[in-house]
mmCIF file of C-alpha atoms in Angstrom:
data_model
loop_
_atom_site.group_PDB
_atom_site.id
_atom_site.type_symbol
_atom_site.label_atom_id
_atom_site.label_comp_id
_atom_site.label_asym_id
_atom_site.label_seq_id
_atom_site.Cartn_x
_atom_site.Cartn_y
_atom_site.Cartn_z
ATOM 1 C CA UNK A 1 -27.546 -123.374 33.362
ATOM 2 C CA UNK A 2 -28.244 -121.003 30.472
ATOM 3 C CA UNK A 3 -25.949 -118.317 31.918
ATOM 4 C CA UNK A 4 -23.190 -120.881 32.514
ATOM 5 C CA UNK A 5 -23.326 -121.982 28.904
ATOM 6 C CA UNK A 6 -23.343 -118.384 27.666
ATOM 7 C CA UNK A 7 -20.185 -117.689 29.699
ATOM 8 C CA UNK A 8 -18.608 -121.052 28.940
ATOM 9 C CA UNK A 9 -17.430 -121.426 32.547
ATOM 10 C CA UNK A 10 -18.616 -122.901 35.826
ATOM 11 C CA UNK A 11 -17.784 -122.473 39.516
ATOM 12 C CA UNK A 12 -15.904 -125.297 41.237
ATOM 13 C CA UNK A 13 -15.982 -125.364 45.056
ATOM 14 C CA UNK A 14 -14.030 -127.376 47.598
ATOM 15 C CA UNK A 15 -10.357 -127.433 48.548
ATOM 16 C CA UNK A 16 -9.650 -131.151 48.352
ATOM 17 C CA UNK A 17 -11.563 -131.796 45.102
ATOM 18 C CA UNK A 18 -9.888 -128.752 43.550
ATOM 19 C CA UNK A 19 -6.412 -129.937 44.531
ATOM 20 C CA UNK A 20 -7.095 -133.421 43.190
ATOM 21 C CA UNK A 21 -8.599 -132.160 39.920
ATOM 22 C CA UNK A 22 -6.614 -128.968 39.235
ATOM 23 C CA UNK A 23 -4.295 -130.536 36.663
ATOM 24 C CA UNK A 24 -7.206 -132.114 34.765
ATOM 25 C CA UNK A 25 -9.234 -128.893 34.424
ATOM 26 C CA UNK A 26 -8.815 -125.758 32.337
ATOM 27 C CA UNK A 27 -8.940 -123.262 35.210
ATOM 28 C CA UNK A 28 -9.650 -119.654 34.291
ATOM 29 C CA UNK A 29 -9.063 -118.126 37.738
ATOM 30 C CA UNK A 30 -8.854 -118.967 41.424
ATOM 31 C CA UNK A 31 -10.381 -116.809 44.165
ATOM 32 C CA UNK A 32 -8.832 -117.618 47.513
ATOM 33 C CA UNK A 33 -8.218 -116.452 51.060
ATOM 34 C CA UNK A 34 -4.805 -118.176 50.958
ATOM 35 C CA UNK A 35 -3.170 -116.923 47.751
ATOM 36 C CA UNK A 36 0.336 -118.250 48.421
ATOM 37 C CA UNK A 37 -0.945 -121.796 48.882
ATOM 38 C CA UNK A 38 -2.952 -121.754 45.672
ATOM 39 C CA UNK A 39 -0.244 -120.025 43.636
ATOM 40 C CA UNK A 40 2.002 -122.941 44.548
ATOM 41 C CA UNK A 41 -0.774 -125.342 43.511
ATOM 42 C CA UNK A 42 -1.215 -123.559 40.174
ATOM 43 C CA UNK A 43 2.534 -123.558 39.547
ATOM 44 C CA UNK A 44 2.751 -127.281 40.323
ATOM 45 C CA UNK A 45 0.100 -127.901 37.645
ATOM 46 C CA UNK A 46 1.768 -125.533 35.131
ATOM 47 C CA UNK A 47 -1.380 -123.426 35.197
ATOM 48 C CA UNK A 48 -1.316 -119.768 34.177
ATOM 49 C CA UNK A 49 -4.640 -119.076 35.897
ATOM 50 C CA UNK A 50 -4.512 -115.899 38.017
ATOM 51 C CA UNK A 51 -4.819 -116.426 41.770
ATOM 52 C CA UNK A 52 -6.814 -113.598 43.337
ATOM 53 C CA UNK A 53 -6.793 -112.797 47.053
ATOM 54 C CA UNK A 54 -10.412 -112.755 48.231
ATOM 55 C CA UNK A 55 -12.082 -112.156 51.601
ATOM 56 C CA UNK A 56 -13.690 -115.108 53.395
ATOM 57 C CA UNK A 57 -17.169 -113.580 53.325
ATOM 58 C CA UNK A 58 -16.924 -113.102 49.562
ATOM 59 C CA UNK A 59 -15.835 -116.734 49.105
ATOM 60 C CA UNK A 60 -18.809 -117.860 51.168
ATOM 61 C CA UNK A 61 -21.156 -115.799 49.028
ATOM 62 C CA UNK A 62 -19.706 -117.161 45.775
ATOM 63 C CA UNK A 63 -19.568 -120.773 46.932
ATOM 64 C CA UNK A 64 -23.191 -120.869 48.032
ATOM 65 C CA UNK A 65 -22.185 -123.184 50.883
ATOM 66 C CA UNK A 66 -23.556 -122.366 54.333
ATOM 67 C CA UNK A 67 -20.626 -123.786 56.289
ATOM 68 C CA UNK A 68 -17.755 -122.453 54.200
ATOM 69 C CA UNK A 69 -15.174 -122.311 57.008
ATOM 70 C CA UNK A 70 -13.140 -125.138 55.450
ATOM 71 C CA UNK A 71 -13.206 -123.590 51.965
ATOM 72 C CA UNK A 72 -10.192 -121.457 51.076
ATOM 73 C CA UNK A 73 -10.641 -121.378 47.291
ATOM 74 C CA UNK A 74 -13.238 -121.206 44.547
ATOM 75 C CA UNK A 75 -12.227 -121.745 40.921
ATOM 76 C CA UNK A 76 -13.794 -120.544 37.702
ATOM 77 C CA UNK A 77 -13.288 -123.342 35.182
ATOM 78 C CA UNK A 78 -13.824 -123.478 31.431
ATOM 79 C CA UNK A 79 -16.531 -125.921 30.351
ATOM 80 C CA UNK A 80 -15.618 -128.764 28.007
ATOM 81 C CA UNK A 81 -17.323 -129.757 24.780
ATOM 82 C CA UNK A 82 -19.503 -132.836 25.165
ATOM 83 C CA UNK A 83 -20.433 -133.693 21.577
ATOM 84 C CA UNK A 84 -18.319 -136.845 21.156
ATOM 85 C CA UNK A 85 -15.811 -139.017 22.952
ATOM 86 C CA UNK A 86 -12.114 -138.381 22.413
ATOM 87 C CA UNK A 87 -10.675 -139.846 19.188
ATOM 88 C CA UNK A 88 -9.261 -143.278 19.864
ATOM 89 C CA UNK A 89 -11.365 -143.850 22.988
ATOM 90 C CA UNK A 90 -12.227 -147.530 23.425
ATOM 91 C CA UNK A 91 -15.811 -147.561 24.665
ATOM 92 C CA UNK A 92 -16.880 -150.957 26.022
ATOM 93 C CA UNK A 93 -19.234 -149.889 28.818
ATOM 94 C CA UNK A 94 -21.415 -146.798 28.672
ATOM 95 C CA UNK A 95 -24.008 -145.488 31.101
ATOM 96 C CA UNK A 96 -26.959 -143.696 29.491
ATOM 97 C CA UNK A 97 -28.982 -141.315 31.675
ATOM 98 C CA UNK A 98 -32.319 -140.494 30.090
ATOM 99 C CA UNK A 99 -34.031 -137.587 31.820
ATOM 100 C CA UNK A 100 -32.551 -138.229 35.282
ATOM 101 C CA UNK A 101 -32.916 -134.777 36.804
ATOM 102 C CA UNK A 102 -31.997 -134.941 40.490
ATOM 103 C CA UNK A 103 -28.357 -133.792 40.879
ATOM 104 C CA UNK A 104 -27.823 -136.058 43.878
ATOM 105 C CA UNK A 105 -29.057 -139.102 41.956
ATOM 106 C CA UNK A 106 -26.912 -138.268 38.930
ATOM 107 C CA UNK A 107 -23.857 -137.728 41.123
ATOM 108 C CA UNK A 108 -24.341 -141.082 42.876
ATOM 109 C CA UNK A 109 -24.850 -142.877 39.558
ATOM 110 C CA UNK A 110 -21.754 -141.348 37.975
ATOM 111 C CA UNK A 111 -19.519 -142.075 40.966
ATOM 112 C CA UNK A 112 -20.819 -145.659 41.150
ATOM 113 C CA UNK A 113 -20.327 -146.143 37.414
ATOM 114 C CA UNK A 114 -16.764 -144.847 37.641
ATOM 115 C CA UNK A 115 -16.008 -147.193 40.548
ATOM 116 C CA UNK A 116 -17.024 -150.146 38.379
ATOM 117 C CA UNK A 117 -15.059 -148.970 35.351
ATOM 118 C CA UNK A 118 -17.970 -147.476 33.401
ATOM 119 C CA UNK A 119 -16.126 -144.284 32.530
ATOM 120 C CA UNK A 120 -18.193 -143.287 29.471
ATOM 121 C CA UNK A 121 -21.562 -141.591 29.945
ATOM 122 C CA UNK A 122 -24.274 -140.306 27.607
ATOM 123 C CA UNK A 123 -26.730 -137.697 28.901
ATOM 124 C CA UNK A 124 -29.920 -137.620 26.848
ATOM 125 C CA UNK A 125 -31.059 -134.094 26.021
ATOM 126 C CA UNK A 126 -33.408 -132.468 26.738
ATOM 127 C CA UNK A 127 -34.387 -133.470 30.249
ATOM 128 C CA UNK A 128 -31.248 -134.723 31.980
ATOM 129 C CA UNK A 129 -29.510 -132.818 34.774
ATOM 130 C CA UNK A 130 -26.937 -130.232 33.695
ATOM 131 C CA UNK A 131 -23.458 -131.734 34.146
ATOM 132 C CA UNK A 132 -22.231 -128.469 35.698
ATOM 133 C CA UNK A 133 -25.081 -128.092 38.189
ATOM 134 C CA UNK A 134 -23.618 -126.917 41.534
ATOM 135 C CA UNK A 135 -25.162 -129.739 43.577
ATOM 136 C CA UNK A 136 -24.017 -132.331 41.045
ATOM 137 C CA UNK A 137 -20.443 -131.015 41.095
ATOM 138 C CA UNK A 138 -20.413 -131.167 44.893
ATOM 139 C CA UNK A 139 -21.717 -134.755 44.794
ATOM 140 C CA UNK A 140 -19.052 -135.767 42.255
ATOM 141 C CA UNK A 141 -16.206 -134.126 44.217
ATOM 142 C CA UNK A 142 -14.107 -133.736 41.072
ATOM 143 C CA UNK A 143 -15.255 -137.023 39.573
ATOM 144 C CA UNK A 144 -16.505 -135.230 36.454
ATOM 145 C CA UNK A 145 -12.868 -134.884 35.367
ATOM 146 C CA UNK A 146 -12.300 -138.661 35.341
ATOM 147 C CA UNK A 147 -15.257 -139.620 33.141
ATOM 148 C CA UNK A 148 -16.017 -138.957 29.476
ATOM 149 C CA UNK A 149 -19.453 -137.447 28.930
ATOM 150 C CA UNK A 150 -21.375 -136.883 25.700
ATOM 151 C CA UNK A 151 -24.709 -135.066 25.527
ATOM 152 C CA UNK A 152 -27.299 -135.332 22.773
ATOM 153 C CA UNK A 153 -30.718 -136.529 21.672
ATOM 154 C CA UNK A 154 -31.861 -140.077 20.888
ATOM 155 C CA UNK A 155 -30.591 -139.829 17.311
ATOM 156 C CA UNK A 156 -27.123 -138.875 18.532
ATOM 157 C CA UNK A 157 -27.279 -141.845 20.896
ATOM 158 C CA UNK A 158 -28.192 -144.151 18.006
ATOM 159 C CA UNK A 159 -25.130 -142.980 16.079
ATOM 160 C CA UNK A 160 -22.860 -143.408 19.092
ATOM 161 C CA UNK A 161 -24.086 -146.960 19.756
ATOM 162 C CA UNK A 162 -23.368 -147.885 16.142
ATOM 163 C CA UNK A 163 -19.987 -146.119 16.077
ATOM 164 C CA UNK A 164 -18.713 -148.013 19.116
ATOM 165 C CA UNK A 165 -20.593 -151.284 18.437
ATOM 166 C CA UNK A 166 -22.543 -151.216 21.690
ATOM 167 C CA UNK A 167 -25.645 -153.208 22.642
ATOM 168 C CA UNK A 168 -27.913 -151.228 24.937
ATOM 169 C CA UNK A 169 -30.188 -152.553 27.660
ATOM 170 C CA UNK A 170 -32.923 -150.464 29.265
ATOM 171 C CA UNK A 171 -33.554 -150.658 33.015
ATOM 172 C CA UNK A 172 -37.224 -151.464 33.627
ATOM 173 C CA UNK A 173 -39.003 -152.942 36.658
ATOM 174 C CA UNK A 174 -40.788 -155.351 34.285
ATOM 175 C CA UNK A 175 -37.629 -156.333 32.447
ATOM 176 C CA UNK A 176 -35.756 -159.633 32.367
ATOM 177 C CA UNK A 177 -33.630 -160.603 35.371
ATOM 178 C CA UNK A 178 -30.230 -159.059 34.650
ATOM 179 C CA UNK A 179 -28.520 -162.197 36.013
ATOM 180 C CA UNK A 180 -30.326 -164.332 33.426
ATOM 181 C CA UNK A 181 -29.302 -161.946 30.667
ATOM 182 C CA UNK A 182 -25.687 -162.201 31.784
ATOM 183 C CA UNK A 183 -25.882 -165.996 31.943
ATOM 184 C CA UNK A 184 -27.339 -166.199 28.433
ATOM 185 C CA UNK A 185 -24.626 -163.911 27.081
ATOM 186 C CA UNK A 186 -21.975 -166.092 28.724
ATOM 187 C CA UNK A 187 -23.503 -169.215 27.175
ATOM 188 C CA UNK A 188 -23.288 -167.601 23.765
ATOM 189 C CA UNK A 189 -19.525 -167.539 24.444
ATOM 190 C CA UNK A 190 -19.037 -164.531 22.221
ATOM 191 C CA UNK A 191 -19.596 -161.068 23.613
ATOM 192 C CA UNK A 192 -17.912 -159.090 20.896
ATOM 193 C CA UNK A 193 -20.041 -156.017 21.471
ATOM 194 C CA UNK A 194 -19.731 -153.531 24.295
ATOM 195 C CA UNK A 195 -22.609 -152.782 26.658
ATOM 196 C CA UNK A 196 -24.664 -149.667 27.306
ATOM 197 C CA UNK A 197 -27.175 -149.430 30.155
ATOM 198 C CA UNK A 198 -29.989 -146.873 29.968
ATOM 199 C CA UNK A 199 -31.515 -145.570 33.192
ATOM 200 C CA UNK A 200 -34.652 -143.460 32.943
ATOM 201 C CA UNK A 201 -36.113 -140.480 34.728
ATOM 202 C CA UNK A 202 -37.397 -140.727 38.273
ATOM 203 C CA UNK A 203 -41.026 -141.739 37.967
ATOM 204 C CA UNK A 204 -41.223 -141.962 34.163
ATOM 205 C CA UNK A 205 -38.528 -144.500 33.333
ATOM 206 C CA UNK A 206 -36.730 -144.759 30.004
ATOM 207 C CA UNK A 207 -38.344 -142.710 27.228
ATOM 208 C CA UNK A 208 -39.735 -144.481 24.174
ATOM 209 C CA UNK A 209 -37.122 -143.107 21.697
ATOM 210 C CA UNK A 210 -34.332 -144.493 23.906
ATOM 211 C CA UNK A 211 -36.231 -147.688 24.732
ATOM 212 C CA UNK A 212 -36.563 -148.460 21.035
ATOM 213 C CA UNK A 213 -32.771 -148.422 20.695
ATOM 214 C CA UNK A 214 -32.400 -151.112 23.370
ATOM 215 C CA UNK A 215 -31.850 -154.817 22.780
ATOM 216 C CA UNK A 216 -34.100 -155.642 25.728
ATOM 217 C CA UNK A 217 -35.283 -154.429 29.120
ATOM 218 C CA UNK A 218 -33.547 -155.677 32.261
ATOM 219 C CA UNK A 219 -34.174 -155.397 35.982
ATOM 220 C CA UNK A 220 -32.579 -156.228 39.301
ATOM 221 C CA UNK A 221 -35.070 -158.537 41.065
ATOM 222 C CA UNK A 222 -36.476 -157.100 44.280
ATOM 223 C CA UNK A 223 -38.354 -158.826 47.085
ATOM 224 C CA UNK A 224 -40.587 -155.767 47.440
ATOM 225 C CA UNK A 225 -41.551 -154.637 43.938
ATOM 226 C CA UNK A 226 -43.211 -151.449 45.176
ATOM 227 C CA UNK A 227 -39.763 -149.908 45.834
ATOM 228 C CA UNK A 228 -39.377 -147.559 42.882
ATOM 229 C CA UNK A 229 -36.417 -145.619 41.511
ATOM 230 C CA UNK A 230 -33.689 -147.953 42.837
#
């Protein structure tokens, strides 16, 4: 992660995700065993990124994927700044990940959030998984280009909640039934504020600095309460 940030680039692997996301990324270069195909792809996206003919064994080494037979290209992509949302962004639903470290978990959460229209995400630093972690990128399959992500500490989160007029709820096994919270909000007949949902680290839960920014703690009722980290 440190080396990635020093270089300002990351490696993006996978033919289909690359084709679907090419136009939304700032690609620095493409290494491929099928240069003509990917030159056409770059031209179609008005990209000036050089397309470099590369042997299959080299692609396999770079990709880090054991079964790389279906991979014909690996891209080096410039990292984006994640200090604030784009000017003019209307933020009504934001997912806050506080110290969630497993790339697979983060990938599942981000893809699920996107499917439900929660396209703004805040990663609490330090402690949360690096957005450009190789396993996370594979889990997202290009989904990182369709969401807006900001990284920062609890104080930065406080400012963001105020800037976008969001009320935050913290997920906690001992929290209030989320259905009841929704029913109460509906009875108030006036949800003028947006919503943020904070999910904490596996095992530790939401940290105290983030918890203190929350309106209340909520949970999804479970028949077997011993099932953790759901």
